[in-house]
Amino acid sequence: MREFGYDRATDVAGAIALLGADPHAHYLGGGTNLVDLMKLGVEAPTRLVDVSRLPLAGIEVLPDGGLRIGSTASNSDIAAHPDVRRRFPAVAQAVLAGASGQLRNVATAGGNLLQRTRCPYFTDVTKPCNKRVPGTGCPARDGEHHNHAILGASVQCIATHPSDFAVGLVALDARVTVQESDGPREIPLEEFYRPVGSTPERETVLGPGALITGIVLPGLPIAARSRYRKVRERASYAFAIGSIAAALHVTDGTVTEVRIALGAVASRPWRARAAERVLLGAPVGADAFADAADAELAAAQPLRDNAYKVPLMRNLIVTMLSELAEAPGR
Amino acid sequence: MERATAATITLTVNGVAHSLDIDHRTTLLDALRERLDLTGTKKGCDHGQCGACTVLVEGRRADSCLLLAVAVAGKAVTTIEGIGGAAAGEALHPVQQAFLDHDGYQCGYCTPGQICSAVAVLDEHAAGWPSAVTGDVGAEEIVLDEPEIRERMSGNLCRCGAYVSIVAAVADAAGAQS
Amino acid sequence: MTTMPASVPTAVGEALTRIEGRLKVTGQARYAAEFPAPGLAYGWIVPARIARGRVRAIDIDAALALPGVLAVLHHGNAPRLTDAGDATLLVLQDDAVPHWGWPVALVVATTSEQARAAAERIHVTYDEEPHDVVFSAEHAGTYIPDHVNPAQETSTVLGDVDAALAAADVVVDATYSTPNEHNSPMEPHSATARWADGRLEVIDSNQGAFAVRQSLATLFSLDPSAVHVRSEHVGGGFGAKGTARPHVVLAAMAATVLQRPVRVTLTRQQMFSLVGYRTPTVQRVRVGADASGRLTALDHLAYSQTSRVLEFTEQTAIYARVMYAAGALRTDHRVVALDVPTPRWMRAPGEAPGSFAVESALDELAEQCGIDPVELRARNEPDVEPATGRPFSSRNLRTCFTEGARRFGWAGRDARPGVRRDGRWLLGTGTAAATYPARVTPSTATATAEADGLFTIRITASDIGTGARTALTQIAADALRVPLERVRVLIGDSDFGQAQLAGGSLGTGSWGFAITEACRALRTELDGGATVPPDGLTARADTAERVQALPALSRHSYGAQFAEVAVDLSSGEVRVRRMVGIFAVGRVVNPLTARSQLVGGMTMGLSMALHEEAILDPVFGDVVNHDLAGYHVATNADVPPIEVDWVDDADDVIPTGTKGLGEIGIVGAAAAIANAVWHATGARHRDLPIRPDRVLFS
Ligand SMILES: Cc1cc2nc3c(=O)[nH]c(=O)nc-3n(C[C@H](O)[C@H](O)[C@H](O)COP(=O)(O)OP(=O)(O)OC[C@H]3O[C@@H](n4cnc5c(N)ncnc54)[C@H](O)[C@@H]3O)c2cc1C
Ligand code: SF4
Ligand code: FES
Ligand code: FES
C-alpha cells in the first residue's frame, strides 16, 4: 500500500472540493471495499477524502410514500429501518443477504453501489485484467469464470457486479442522487452502470469527483410485496452465484405489474426487462413464468464453467414468480 | 497540495484515550495489536473475510482489519480486553462464561472475534434487527432461535469447527440476558 | 482386575473446561505474533509470480529507498542453509522458482506497513519456463512412489483381485475425485526470531516446537541447544504447522543478518502456496461382492500430486487395508510431480479422501445389492486386519453402527432415492464408516515435585486446540495420584526435550505415555520416602524402549457417521440438516474437549463435502481463489446440530488407553453426506465438493 493523505469532509461541498484538489484522490465510505483493494495494490489513491461522517446517514419517508436513503447510511441501518422492511422488503432482504453483520455495520449505501467486482484476476495485480489495466487482456474468459457473467458481457470483460443491495434497488426503480462539481443530478440506477463494451474500466456514468448523496426509492405500492432470494456456495457470508429481486401484481388472473432484477449474472444489477415484457398482460401461471425466464435468458452467453447459471436463473425466476403469485395479499 | 501521510490521533479503546502518531495506512487492527499491545483482537485474513478481528466501534461490531485507524479517531472502540475478565479477578461477561462452559472454541484464535460478535448479536436482536433468515423481514418480534444465531454469527469463521458449541453458548447467554 | 482405593483421584474422564480457557475467552492468550520485542522489525515475503523458471534479476533499489526499510534478502545475499531433509525450507538459496508463490525475497522494515509497501516495489524479472501444473490421473509423468506418507508401503496385494472381480455377482467400478484442499487454520503462520545470550530465540506458530528446533539447528548449522523454539498457544494447524515452514526460516535468517528481532507473518494469500495443502486425488475403486453383499474383491488405486521440490505422496488407499474382509484386496498409489506447491498433511491425510471413495463405493454396492448400508458393513467385518493379518487390539465398529443407527433413527429407512420432500427440498440420509490409526511414538517428559507441594510437568507437547494441555493435566494428576489443582503442565517449549508433534492423532497417547511414566517414577520415589529438595525433585521419562516393545497389533479408532441432507434441485443448494457420529476411540480423557474434537472433525468433513476446493489456474499456476472469500470453508450457518458420542472401547495397550481424536471425525463424514445426497436425489456425486453448479447438472 502506498502512502496517502487523509482528510475528513464535514460537508458535501467540502468533500467535492477536497477531492477535486488531488487528481488521484478517492472518497472513503466505510472502506470495506476500498481499503481491501488498497491492501491488494489494486487501488493506490494518493489521498482519501473520508465522507463517512457527512450528515447523509438519514433514511426518510418521501411524500409519495417512497424513501430517501442517505449515501452514508450503513447497510445495517438500511436493513433495520422499519419502512425499508415493511415497504421495500426486497431491499432489506438483499442487504441482509450480503457480507456479514460486521461489514454491514460499516459499509455505506454509496460505497455498496460502487464496490468493485470480485473477479479473482481483477483483485490480483500480478495478473492481466482489462478492467484494472485496460488493454492487458481478460484471463477469466479461458480461466476461472464459474461465477462470471452470462448476460451483457463483452469480449473485454465478463465480470459481475457483486452487490446484492443494488439488485433489490434496481428492481424497484431506485434512483441515485449525485452531487457533481457543476451541481446535483439524479440518475435511475438502471442507467447508473455503463454497459461493459470495450471500456470495462469505466463502470458508471458518474463524472470525475461525483459524490453520491443518496438513493431514492419511489413510492411503489407493489414494492411492499417484493422479495429477494440469493443462491450462493455456502449458506452465508458469500457472494451470490445467482440472485433475484421481484414483485408481482395480478388482477383477475392477469399480470398487471411486475418487477424483476437478477444478480451475479452481469456487470451490473440486471433489470429483467425482457421477462417483464412477456409477463405484462399474460395470464398468471407456470407457463408464463417459464416463457418470461426463457425470454430473458435467450440472450445468455454462457462460457465453459458458468453455464449452470442459465438453468439456475431460469429456475429462480420461475420459483420466485410462483411464490409471489401464491403469496397472500397480492 | 501538501500531503501528510501520517497523523496524530486519539484512539479511545476500552475507555482509555491513547494519543498515537499513526501512518495513515495503519488499520485499527494493526494499531491495536502492534501499537497498543492489545493482541486479543486477532488477524486471520486482513481482508474482512473471517471476522477474527471483530471489535465494537461505538457499540457496533466491525472488522477492524478494514478500518483505517485514522478514520476511527474519536470513536469509542471496545475490544475483547474491554468485554470482561482481562484483569485477574475481573468478572467474565456472560457470553465469555458461556463460551467457557460450552467449550465454544478450540484453538481460541477466532474466539475473541466470536465473543465480540456475539455480544453485538444480542444487542442487535434486542434492537429488533432482522437477519437473512428472518421469515418475515417486517416482523416486529424476532425469536433468536438457532437458525437466527447461526446466520448472525456467520461473519466469524471458525476453522476448528466449534460452531455447534458457539451456537449453544450464544443461546445460553441470550437466555440468561432476557 | 485391580480395584482402586476410593481415595485415588480420577481426573481422567472428567468434563473439565480448558485450563487456558479463561485466557482464550478474554483475549489474554498470546499467539506467536503477539509477543512484543524491543526493536522488532517486520519481514514481508515477496512471492514468485511465475510457476517455473529462474530469477534473472531482482531490483531492490526502489524498495531500499523507502522509509523504514532495513534490508532486502534474496538468493544473492541471504545466508546459506544446510539441507535439513525438507527442501521446502531451502528458501533464498538459488535462483530457481519451483512454483508460484515461492519466496524470492524478504523485505524487512521497521513497520509492517513499510515492509508491505516496499515488497510491492521490488521488481523481479524472470526467465520463465513452460510449466506443468494440471493434475490428472492420465498425466504422462505419473509414477509409482517408493513409499507413501509417512513411510508406508505403496501397494499391498492379497489374493487375485481381477479374478475375484470377474467372478463376482455384483461389481461396482467407479472413479471418485477430491480437490486440492487447504488446511486454512485461522491463525496465519508467524515467527519472531531474535538472538539473545548466544541462542536463537524463536516464538513460532507450529504443532511441534522440538522438530522446528531441530530443523533450524540443521539449516543454520547450529548446535541444537543454541536454538530455542516456543509455541505456547497455536491458532489451529490441521497439519499445516506440522513441521517448520518457510516463514520461520526467513525470520531466523533476517534476525541473524540484522541482529535484531524480526517477525515474519504469512498473509492469508501466501498460505495458499507456502504451508502445504491436501493434494487433489483421483481414486478408482472396484468392489466385487456375492449376491448377499459379502465382499469378494476390493481394489483401490489412488492418484495424487506432489511438487518438484519434495516428494509427498498422500496415503489415500491405506483406508481399505484395515476396513473390510474382502477375499481379495489390492491397494495402490500413483503420484505425479508438478510445478506446484508441495502438498503436505491435512487432517487425516490418506483416510479423509480415501474414505470418501471407499465408503461411497460401499453405498453404491448396497444400492446394487439391495442391502441396507449399515447391514452391508456389518456383513463385511473382518476378524483380523485384512491387509496384514494382524489381530485387532480392539475393534468396536459394529457397536458404533448399532448405537449410531439407534440415535439417528435409521431403522425402517426407505432405501429408495428421491422420494422424500419438504417444500422445495428433497431429503435423504446417508451413512459411512470411519477409521484412523492409533499409533504412539517415543517422547520424553519430566515430572517435578516442587517444594511447595505442587507438581510441574514439562513436555514439548503442543495444544493447537485439541485440549492437550487439559487432558495431559488430567492424565498427570491421576498418575501422580494428586488432585488436579496441584498439577501444572508446561508445553510448547523445545527446551523440554524431544516429543511427538501434535499430528496424526498421536499426541495424547504419546505424550500421555511419557507423562505417565515420568509421574509414576516420581510417585515411586516419593512413596519410597524421597524428600523434595528446595529446587524440586524431578523424574524423567523416555518412552523409546517401551514404545519399541509394544505388541504388533492393529490398533485403530473407528466410527459410524450419519447425515441427513436437504437438496434443492432447482438452485443446486445442499444443506446438511443433522449429523450423528458415534466413535470408538479408546478411553476418553475429557468428554468436553473430546466432543469438540470430534464435532470439529465432522464439521470439517461437511466443509469438505460441500464447499472446499482450491482452483488451480492452468495458465498462471497459482490458486485463483487464494483467500477466505474465494476458498469457502463452512460458516456457522452451514453447520447443523451434530450429535457425537462414543462407545466403550477398552484398549490398554498403552497406559492412557487413548486412541486419539483429532482426525477420526473428518473420516467418512464427506461420504455420509454424499451418500445422503444420492438418497435425496438419486444422483451420485463422485466428485467433491458437491457445489450448486454440480447439483444443477447432475
Ligand atoms: C468478505 C466480504 C464479503 C462481502 N460480501 C458481500 C455480499 O455478499 N454482497 C454484497 O453486496 N456485498 C458484499 N461485500 C461488499 C460490501 O458490501 C462492500 O464492500 C460495501 O458495501 C462497500 O461499502 P463501503 O462504504 O465500505 O465502501 P468503500 O470501500 O468506502 O468505497 C467503495 C467505493 O465507493 C466509493 N465511494 C464510497 N462512498 C462514496 C460516495 N458517497 N460517493 C462516491 N463514491 C463513494 C469509494 O471511493 C470506493 O471507490 C462483501 C465485502 C467483503 C469484504
Ligand atoms: S472478467 Fe473483467 S475483471 Fe475479470 S479478468 Fe476479465 S477483464 Fe478483468
Ligand atoms: S482479519 Fe479482519 S476479517 Fe479476517
Ligand atoms: S477455535 Fe480455532 S478457529 Fe475457532
PDB file of N, CA, C and O in Angstrom, chain B residues 25-26 33-34 37 39-40 42-44 47 49 80 85 90 96 103 105-109 150 154 159-160 163 167, chain C residues 18 21-22 24-25 30-31 34 42 113 117 182-184 188 268 464-465 596-597 600 612 628-629 634 636-637 639:
ATOM      1  N   ARG B  25      -1.772   4.494   6.715  1.00  0.00           N
ATOM      2  CA  ARG B  25      -2.034   3.142   6.213  1.00  0.00           C
ATOM      3  C   ARG B  25      -2.383   2.163   7.329  1.00  0.00           C
ATOM      4  O   ARG B  25      -2.852   1.061   7.060  1.00  0.00           O
ATOM      5  N   THR B  26      -2.124   2.539   8.550  1.00  0.00           N
ATOM      6  CA  THR B  26      -2.319   1.599   9.657  1.00  0.00           C
ATOM      7  C   THR B  26      -3.802   1.334   9.890  1.00  0.00           C
ATOM      8  O   THR B  26      -4.596   2.260  10.041  1.00  0.00           O
ATOM      9  N   ARG B  33      -2.954  -4.089  17.798  1.00  0.00           N
ATOM     10  CA  ARG B  33      -2.022  -5.194  18.054  1.00  0.00           C
ATOM     11  C   ARG B  33      -0.570  -4.735  18.167  1.00  0.00           C
ATOM     12  O   ARG B  33       0.156  -5.186  19.050  1.00  0.00           O
ATOM     13  N   GLU B  34      -0.172  -3.876  17.234  1.00  0.00           N
ATOM     14  CA  GLU B  34       1.253  -3.539  17.165  1.00  0.00           C
ATOM     15  C   GLU B  34       1.607  -2.277  17.954  1.00  0.00           C
ATOM     16  O   GLU B  34       2.745  -2.118  18.368  1.00  0.00           O
ATOM     17  N   ASP B  37      -0.433  -2.938  21.994  1.00  0.00           N
ATOM     18  CA  ASP B  37      -0.242  -4.257  22.601  1.00  0.00           C
ATOM     19  C   ASP B  37      -1.565  -4.848  23.088  1.00  0.00           C
ATOM     20  O   ASP B  37      -1.612  -5.569  24.075  1.00  0.00           O
ATOM     21  N   THR B  39      -3.457  -7.452  21.976  1.00  0.00           N
ATOM     22  CA  THR B  39      -3.355  -8.526  20.987  1.00  0.00           C
ATOM     23  C   THR B  39      -4.516  -9.509  21.065  1.00  0.00           C
ATOM     24  O   THR B  39      -4.507 -10.524  20.383  1.00  0.00           O
ATOM     25  N   GLY B  40      -5.498  -9.192  21.894  1.00  0.00           N
ATOM     26  CA  GLY B  40      -6.671 -10.074  21.942  1.00  0.00           C
ATOM     27  C   GLY B  40      -7.434 -10.079  20.638  1.00  0.00           C
ATOM     28  O   GLY B  40      -8.068 -11.065  20.271  1.00  0.00           O
ATOM     29  N   LYS B  42      -7.659 -10.528  16.865  1.00  0.00           N
ATOM     30  CA  LYS B  42      -6.806 -11.380  16.025  1.00  0.00           C
ATOM     31  C   LYS B  42      -6.862 -10.998  14.552  1.00  0.00           C
ATOM     32  O   LYS B  42      -7.840 -10.432  14.082  1.00  0.00           O
ATOM     33  N   LYS B  43      -5.805 -11.376  13.847  1.00  0.00           N
ATOM     34  CA  LYS B  43      -5.765 -11.179  12.396  1.00  0.00           C
ATOM     35  C   LYS B  43      -5.786 -12.554  11.720  1.00  0.00           C
ATOM     36  O   LYS B  43      -4.829 -13.310  11.820  1.00  0.00           O
ATOM     37  N   GLY B  44      -6.886 -12.848  11.064  1.00  0.00           N
ATOM     38  CA  GLY B  44      -6.982 -14.140  10.384  1.00  0.00           C
ATOM     39  C   GLY B  44      -6.847 -14.014   8.882  1.00  0.00           C
ATOM     40  O   GLY B  44      -6.436 -14.964   8.215  1.00  0.00           O
ATOM     41  N   HIS B  47      -8.603  -9.059   5.421  1.00  0.00           N
ATOM     42  CA  HIS B  47      -9.420  -8.578   4.303  1.00  0.00           C
ATOM     43  C   HIS B  47     -10.926  -8.691   4.541  1.00  0.00           C
ATOM     44  O   HIS B  47     -11.691  -8.812   3.586  1.00  0.00           O
ATOM     45  N   GLN B  49     -12.639 -11.114   5.657  1.00  0.00           N
ATOM     46  CA  GLN B  49     -13.185 -12.393   5.204  1.00  0.00           C
ATOM     47  C   GLN B  49     -13.295 -13.449   6.309  1.00  0.00           C
ATOM     48  O   GLN B  49     -13.614 -14.593   6.020  1.00  0.00           O
ATOM     49  N   ILE B  80     -11.886  -7.172  22.915  1.00  0.00           N
ATOM     50  CA  ILE B  80     -12.130  -8.274  23.840  1.00  0.00           C
ATOM     51  C   ILE B  80     -11.608  -7.929  25.234  1.00  0.00           C
ATOM     52  O   ILE B  80     -12.207  -8.302  26.244  1.00  0.00           O
ATOM     53  N   GLY B  85     -13.113  -9.667  32.133  1.00  0.00           N
ATOM     54  CA  GLY B  85     -12.199 -10.705  32.600  1.00  0.00           C
ATOM     55  C   GLY B  85     -10.737 -10.531  32.248  1.00  0.00           C
ATOM     56  O   GLY B  85      -9.926 -11.411  32.557  1.00  0.00           O
ATOM     57  N   GLU B  90     -11.277 -10.016  37.582  1.00  0.00           N
ATOM     58  CA  GLU B  90     -12.399  -9.304  36.956  1.00  0.00           C
ATOM     59  C   GLU B  90     -13.412 -10.319  36.430  1.00  0.00           C
ATOM     60  O   GLU B  90     -13.039 -11.362  35.891  1.00  0.00           O
ATOM     61  N   GLN B  96     -18.734 -14.653  27.589  1.00  0.00           N
ATOM     62  CA  GLN B  96     -17.444 -15.332  27.793  1.00  0.00           C
ATOM     63  C   GLN B  96     -17.630 -16.580  28.650  1.00  0.00           C
ATOM     64  O   GLN B  96     -17.076 -17.643  28.354  1.00  0.00           O
ATOM     65  N   ASP B 103     -17.554 -25.018  25.867  1.00  0.00           N
ATOM     66  CA  ASP B 103     -16.364 -25.289  25.067  1.00  0.00           C
ATOM     67  C   ASP B 103     -16.573 -24.743  23.650  1.00  0.00           C
ATOM     68  O   ASP B 103     -16.356 -25.443  22.665  1.00  0.00           O
ATOM     69  N   TYR B 105     -15.000 -23.137  21.625  1.00  0.00           N
ATOM     70  CA  TYR B 105     -13.740 -22.761  20.986  1.00  0.00           C
ATOM     71  C   TYR B 105     -12.808 -23.944  21.099  1.00  0.00           C
ATOM     72  O   TYR B 105     -13.026 -24.841  21.914  1.00  0.00           O
ATOM     73  N   GLN B 106     -11.771 -23.931  20.287  1.00  0.00           N
ATOM     74  CA  GLN B 106     -10.739 -24.958  20.433  1.00  0.00           C
ATOM     75  C   GLN B 106      -9.382 -24.264  20.481  1.00  0.00           C
ATOM     76  O   GLN B 106      -8.839 -24.032  21.546  1.00  0.00           O
ATOM     77  N   CYS B 107      -8.875 -23.892  19.288  1.00  0.00           N
ATOM     78  CA  CYS B 107      -7.579 -23.222  19.315  1.00  0.00           C
ATOM     79  C   CYS B 107      -7.689 -21.841  19.947  1.00  0.00           C
ATOM     80  O   CYS B 107      -6.708 -21.280  20.402  1.00  0.00           O
ATOM     81  N   GLY B 108      -8.878 -21.271  19.926  1.00  0.00           N
ATOM     82  CA  GLY B 108      -9.085 -19.983  20.569  1.00  0.00           C
ATOM     83  C   GLY B 108      -8.763 -18.781  19.703  1.00  0.00           C
ATOM     84  O   GLY B 108      -8.932 -17.643  20.152  1.00  0.00           O
ATOM     85  N   TYR B 109      -8.328 -19.014  18.488  1.00  0.00           N
ATOM     86  CA  TYR B 109      -7.876 -17.869  17.690  1.00  0.00           C
ATOM     87  C   TYR B 109      -9.044 -17.040  17.168  1.00  0.00           C
ATOM     88  O   TYR B 109      -8.943 -15.822  17.054  1.00  0.00           O
ATOM     89  N   ARG B 150     -27.153 -18.853  14.106  1.00  0.00           N
ATOM     90  CA  ARG B 150     -26.164 -19.319  13.130  1.00  0.00           C
ATOM     91  C   ARG B 150     -25.909 -18.272  12.060  1.00  0.00           C
ATOM     92  O   ARG B 150     -24.770 -17.957  11.723  1.00  0.00           O
ATOM     93  N   SER B 154     -22.421 -15.812  11.396  1.00  0.00           N
ATOM     94  CA  SER B 154     -21.687 -16.350  10.248  1.00  0.00           C
ATOM     95  C   SER B 154     -20.576 -15.446   9.729  1.00  0.00           C
ATOM     96  O   SER B 154     -19.799 -15.863   8.876  1.00  0.00           O
ATOM     97  N   ARG B 159     -12.281 -22.310  11.990  1.00  0.00           N
ATOM     98  CA  ARG B 159     -11.798 -23.471  11.256  1.00  0.00           C
ATOM     99  C   ARG B 159     -11.737 -24.713  12.140  1.00  0.00           C
ATOM    100  O   ARG B 159     -11.741 -25.829  11.637  1.00  0.00           O
ATOM    101  N   CYS B 160     -11.656 -24.508  13.449  1.00  0.00           N
ATOM    102  CA  CYS B 160     -11.694 -25.669  14.339  1.00  0.00           C
ATOM    103  C   CYS B 160     -13.076 -26.317  14.313  1.00  0.00           C
ATOM    104  O   CYS B 160     -13.231 -27.440  14.790  1.00  0.00           O
ATOM    105  N   TYR B 163     -18.596 -24.373  15.797  1.00  0.00           N
ATOM    106  CA  TYR B 163     -19.878 -23.682  15.626  1.00  0.00           C
ATOM    107  C   TYR B 163     -20.997 -24.236  16.496  1.00  0.00           C
ATOM    108  O   TYR B 163     -21.793 -23.482  17.050  1.00  0.00           O
ATOM    109  N   VAL B 167     -23.010 -21.836  19.012  1.00  0.00           N
ATOM    110  CA  VAL B 167     -24.445 -21.581  18.967  1.00  0.00           C
ATOM    111  C   VAL B 167     -25.063 -21.860  20.341  1.00  0.00           C
ATOM    112  O   VAL B 167     -25.862 -21.067  20.855  1.00  0.00           O
TER     113      VAL B 167
ATOM    114  N   ARG C  18     -11.350 -25.999  29.681  1.00  0.00           N
ATOM    115  CA  ARG C  18      -9.922 -25.903  29.364  1.00  0.00           C
ATOM    116  C   ARG C  18      -9.155 -25.071  30.377  1.00  0.00           C
ATOM    117  O   ARG C  18      -9.620 -24.002  30.788  1.00  0.00           O
ATOM    118  N   GLY C  21      -8.664 -21.820  29.200  1.00  0.00           N
ATOM    119  CA  GLY C  21      -9.924 -21.279  28.673  1.00  0.00           C
ATOM    120  C   GLY C  21     -10.132 -19.819  28.991  1.00  0.00           C
ATOM    121  O   GLY C  21     -10.499 -19.022  28.131  1.00  0.00           O
ATOM    122  N   ARG C  22      -9.889 -19.458  30.228  1.00  0.00           N
ATOM    123  CA  ARG C  22     -10.106 -18.067  30.595  1.00  0.00           C
ATOM    124  C   ARG C  22      -9.198 -17.132  29.785  1.00  0.00           C
ATOM    125  O   ARG C  22      -9.611 -16.071  29.332  1.00  0.00           O
ATOM    126  N   LYS C  24      -8.185 -17.648  26.842  1.00  0.00           N
ATOM    127  CA  LYS C  24      -8.667 -17.587  25.459  1.00  0.00           C
ATOM    128  C   LYS C  24      -9.923 -16.730  25.323  1.00  0.00           C
ATOM    129  O   LYS C  24     -10.053 -15.978  24.362  1.00  0.00           O
ATOM    130  N   VAL C  25     -10.843 -16.842  26.254  1.00  0.00           N
ATOM    131  CA  VAL C  25     -12.079 -16.052  26.095  1.00  0.00           C
ATOM    132  C   VAL C  25     -11.899 -14.587  26.497  1.00  0.00           C
ATOM    133  O   VAL C  25     -12.780 -13.768  26.239  1.00  0.00           O
ATOM    134  N   ARG C  30      -1.614 -15.399  24.369  1.00  0.00           N
ATOM    135  CA  ARG C  30      -0.816 -14.800  23.292  1.00  0.00           C
ATOM    136  C   ARG C  30      -0.358 -15.870  22.311  1.00  0.00           C
ATOM    137  O   ARG C  30       0.216 -16.881  22.707  1.00  0.00           O
ATOM    138  N   TYR C  31      -0.570 -15.594  21.046  1.00  0.00           N
ATOM    139  CA  TYR C  31      -0.144 -16.480  19.964  1.00  0.00           C
ATOM    140  C   TYR C  31       1.185 -15.953  19.419  1.00  0.00           C
ATOM    141  O   TYR C  31       1.664 -14.900  19.828  1.00  0.00           O
ATOM    142  N   GLU C  34       2.297 -12.310  18.811  1.00  0.00           N
ATOM    143  CA  GLU C  34       1.754 -11.361  19.777  1.00  0.00           C
ATOM    144  C   GLU C  34       2.647 -11.064  20.967  1.00  0.00           C
ATOM    145  O   GLU C  34       2.185 -10.600  21.994  1.00  0.00           O
ATOM    146  N   TYR C  42       9.797  -6.036  10.882  1.00  0.00           N
ATOM    147  CA  TYR C  42       8.795  -6.873  10.236  1.00  0.00           C
ATOM    148  C   TYR C  42       9.280  -7.329   8.863  1.00  0.00           C
ATOM    149  O   TYR C  42       9.710  -6.512   8.052  1.00  0.00           O
ATOM    150  N   GLU C 113       3.583  -1.879   7.668  1.00  0.00           N
ATOM    151  CA  GLU C 113       3.090  -1.077   6.535  1.00  0.00           C
ATOM    152  C   GLU C 113       4.245  -0.760   5.578  1.00  0.00           C
ATOM    153  O   GLU C 113       4.100  -0.830   4.358  1.00  0.00           O
ATOM    154  N   ALA C 117       4.670  -2.146   1.711  1.00  0.00           N
ATOM    155  CA  ALA C 117       4.808  -1.190   0.613  1.00  0.00           C
ATOM    156  C   ALA C 117       6.108  -1.435  -0.148  1.00  0.00           C
ATOM    157  O   ALA C 117       6.154  -1.366  -1.378  1.00  0.00           O
ATOM    158  N   HIS C 182      -7.263 -26.871   1.359  1.00  0.00           N
ATOM    159  CA  HIS C 182      -6.276 -26.174   2.191  1.00  0.00           C
ATOM    160  C   HIS C 182      -6.669 -26.167   3.661  1.00  0.00           C
ATOM    161  O   HIS C 182      -7.804 -25.873   4.006  1.00  0.00           O
ATOM    162  N   ASN C 183      -5.683 -26.469   4.505  1.00  0.00           N
ATOM    163  CA  ASN C 183      -5.915 -26.570   5.948  1.00  0.00           C
ATOM    164  C   ASN C 183      -6.550 -25.299   6.496  1.00  0.00           C
ATOM    165  O   ASN C 183      -7.464 -25.354   7.291  1.00  0.00           O
ATOM    166  N   SER C 184      -5.964 -24.166   6.107  1.00  0.00           N
ATOM    167  CA  SER C 184      -6.509 -22.863   6.499  1.00  0.00           C
ATOM    168  C   SER C 184      -6.814 -22.704   7.986  1.00  0.00           C
ATOM    169  O   SER C 184      -7.936 -22.331   8.350  1.00  0.00           O
ATOM    170  N   PRO C 188      -2.720 -17.291  10.939  1.00  0.00           N
ATOM    171  CA  PRO C 188      -1.673 -17.416   9.929  1.00  0.00           C
ATOM    172  C   PRO C 188      -0.330 -17.719  10.589  1.00  0.00           C
ATOM    173  O   PRO C 188      -0.072 -17.284  11.714  1.00  0.00           O
ATOM    174  N   ARG C 268      -2.739 -14.330   4.530  1.00  0.00           N
ATOM    175  CA  ARG C 268      -3.651 -15.437   4.214  1.00  0.00           C
ATOM    176  C   ARG C 268      -3.407 -15.918   2.780  1.00  0.00           C
ATOM    177  O   ARG C 268      -3.389 -17.108   2.501  1.00  0.00           O
ATOM    178  N   ILE C 464      -2.950 -27.236  19.918  1.00  0.00           N
ATOM    179  CA  ILE C 464      -3.392 -26.447  18.766  1.00  0.00           C
ATOM    180  C   ILE C 464      -4.912 -26.318  18.770  1.00  0.00           C
ATOM    181  O   ILE C 464      -5.528 -25.987  17.761  1.00  0.00           O
ATOM    182  N   GLY C 465      -5.498 -26.595  19.921  1.00  0.00           N
ATOM    183  CA  GLY C 465      -6.951 -26.525  20.032  1.00  0.00           C
ATOM    184  C   GLY C 465      -7.557 -27.864  20.397  1.00  0.00           C
ATOM    185  O   GLY C 465      -8.758 -27.997  20.580  1.00  0.00           O
ATOM    186  N   SER C 596     -15.659 -31.802  21.349  1.00  0.00           N
ATOM    187  CA  SER C 596     -15.321 -30.688  20.456  1.00  0.00           C
ATOM    188  C   SER C 596     -14.427 -31.148  19.313  1.00  0.00           C
ATOM    189  O   SER C 596     -14.602 -30.722  18.161  1.00  0.00           O
ATOM    190  N   GLN C 597     -13.463 -32.007  19.635  1.00  0.00           N
ATOM    191  CA  GLN C 597     -12.574 -32.514  18.583  1.00  0.00           C
ATOM    192  C   GLN C 597     -13.364 -33.274  17.527  1.00  0.00           C
ATOM    193  O   GLN C 597     -13.146 -33.116  16.323  1.00  0.00           O
ATOM    194  N   GLY C 600     -15.686 -31.035  15.633  1.00  0.00           N
ATOM    195  CA  GLY C 600     -14.868 -30.208  14.752  1.00  0.00           C
ATOM    196  C   GLY C 600     -14.422 -30.961  13.513  1.00  0.00           C
ATOM    197  O   GLY C 600     -14.420 -30.426  12.412  1.00  0.00           O
ATOM    198  N   GLU C 612     -15.233 -26.996  -0.080  1.00  0.00           N
ATOM    199  CA  GLU C 612     -13.825 -26.665  -0.271  1.00  0.00           C
ATOM    200  C   GLU C 612     -13.249 -27.116  -1.606  1.00  0.00           C
ATOM    201  O   GLU C 612     -13.340 -28.282  -1.967  1.00  0.00           O
ATOM    202  N   LEU C 628      -9.975 -16.231   1.916  1.00  0.00           N
ATOM    203  CA  LEU C 628     -11.099 -16.881   2.596  1.00  0.00           C
ATOM    204  C   LEU C 628     -12.451 -16.435   2.044  1.00  0.00           C
ATOM    205  O   LEU C 628     -13.479 -16.980   2.433  1.00  0.00           O
ATOM    206  N   ALA C 629     -12.448 -15.466   1.133  1.00  0.00           N
ATOM    207  CA  ALA C 629     -13.701 -15.162   0.435  1.00  0.00           C
ATOM    208  C   ALA C 629     -13.836 -16.071  -0.783  1.00  0.00           C
ATOM    209  O   ALA C 629     -14.942 -16.397  -1.204  1.00  0.00           O
ATOM    210  N   ALA C 634     -16.824 -23.978   5.661  1.00  0.00           N
ATOM    211  CA  ALA C 634     -18.167 -23.870   6.217  1.00  0.00           C
ATOM    212  C   ALA C 634     -18.260 -22.691   7.178  1.00  0.00           C
ATOM    213  O   ALA C 634     -17.355 -22.439   7.967  1.00  0.00           O
ATOM    214  N   ASN C 636     -20.866 -20.769  10.141  1.00  0.00           N
ATOM    215  CA  ASN C 636     -21.774 -21.210  11.191  1.00  0.00           C
ATOM    216  C   ASN C 636     -23.118 -21.641  10.593  1.00  0.00           C
ATOM    217  O   ASN C 636     -23.680 -22.673  10.979  1.00  0.00           O
ATOM    218  N   ALA C 637     -23.610 -20.877   9.616  1.00  0.00           N
ATOM    219  CA  ALA C 637     -24.929 -21.170   9.049  1.00  0.00           C
ATOM    220  C   ALA C 637     -24.961 -22.488   8.279  1.00  0.00           C
ATOM    221  O   ALA C 637     -26.036 -23.017   8.001  1.00  0.00           O
ATOM    222  N   VAL C 639     -23.621 -25.254   9.357  1.00  0.00           N
ATOM    223  CA  VAL C 639     -23.414 -26.406  10.246  1.00  0.00           C
ATOM    224  C   VAL C 639     -24.643 -26.643  11.123  1.00  0.00           C
ATOM    225  O   VAL C 639     -25.033 -25.781  11.906  1.00  0.00           O
TER     226      VAL C 639
END
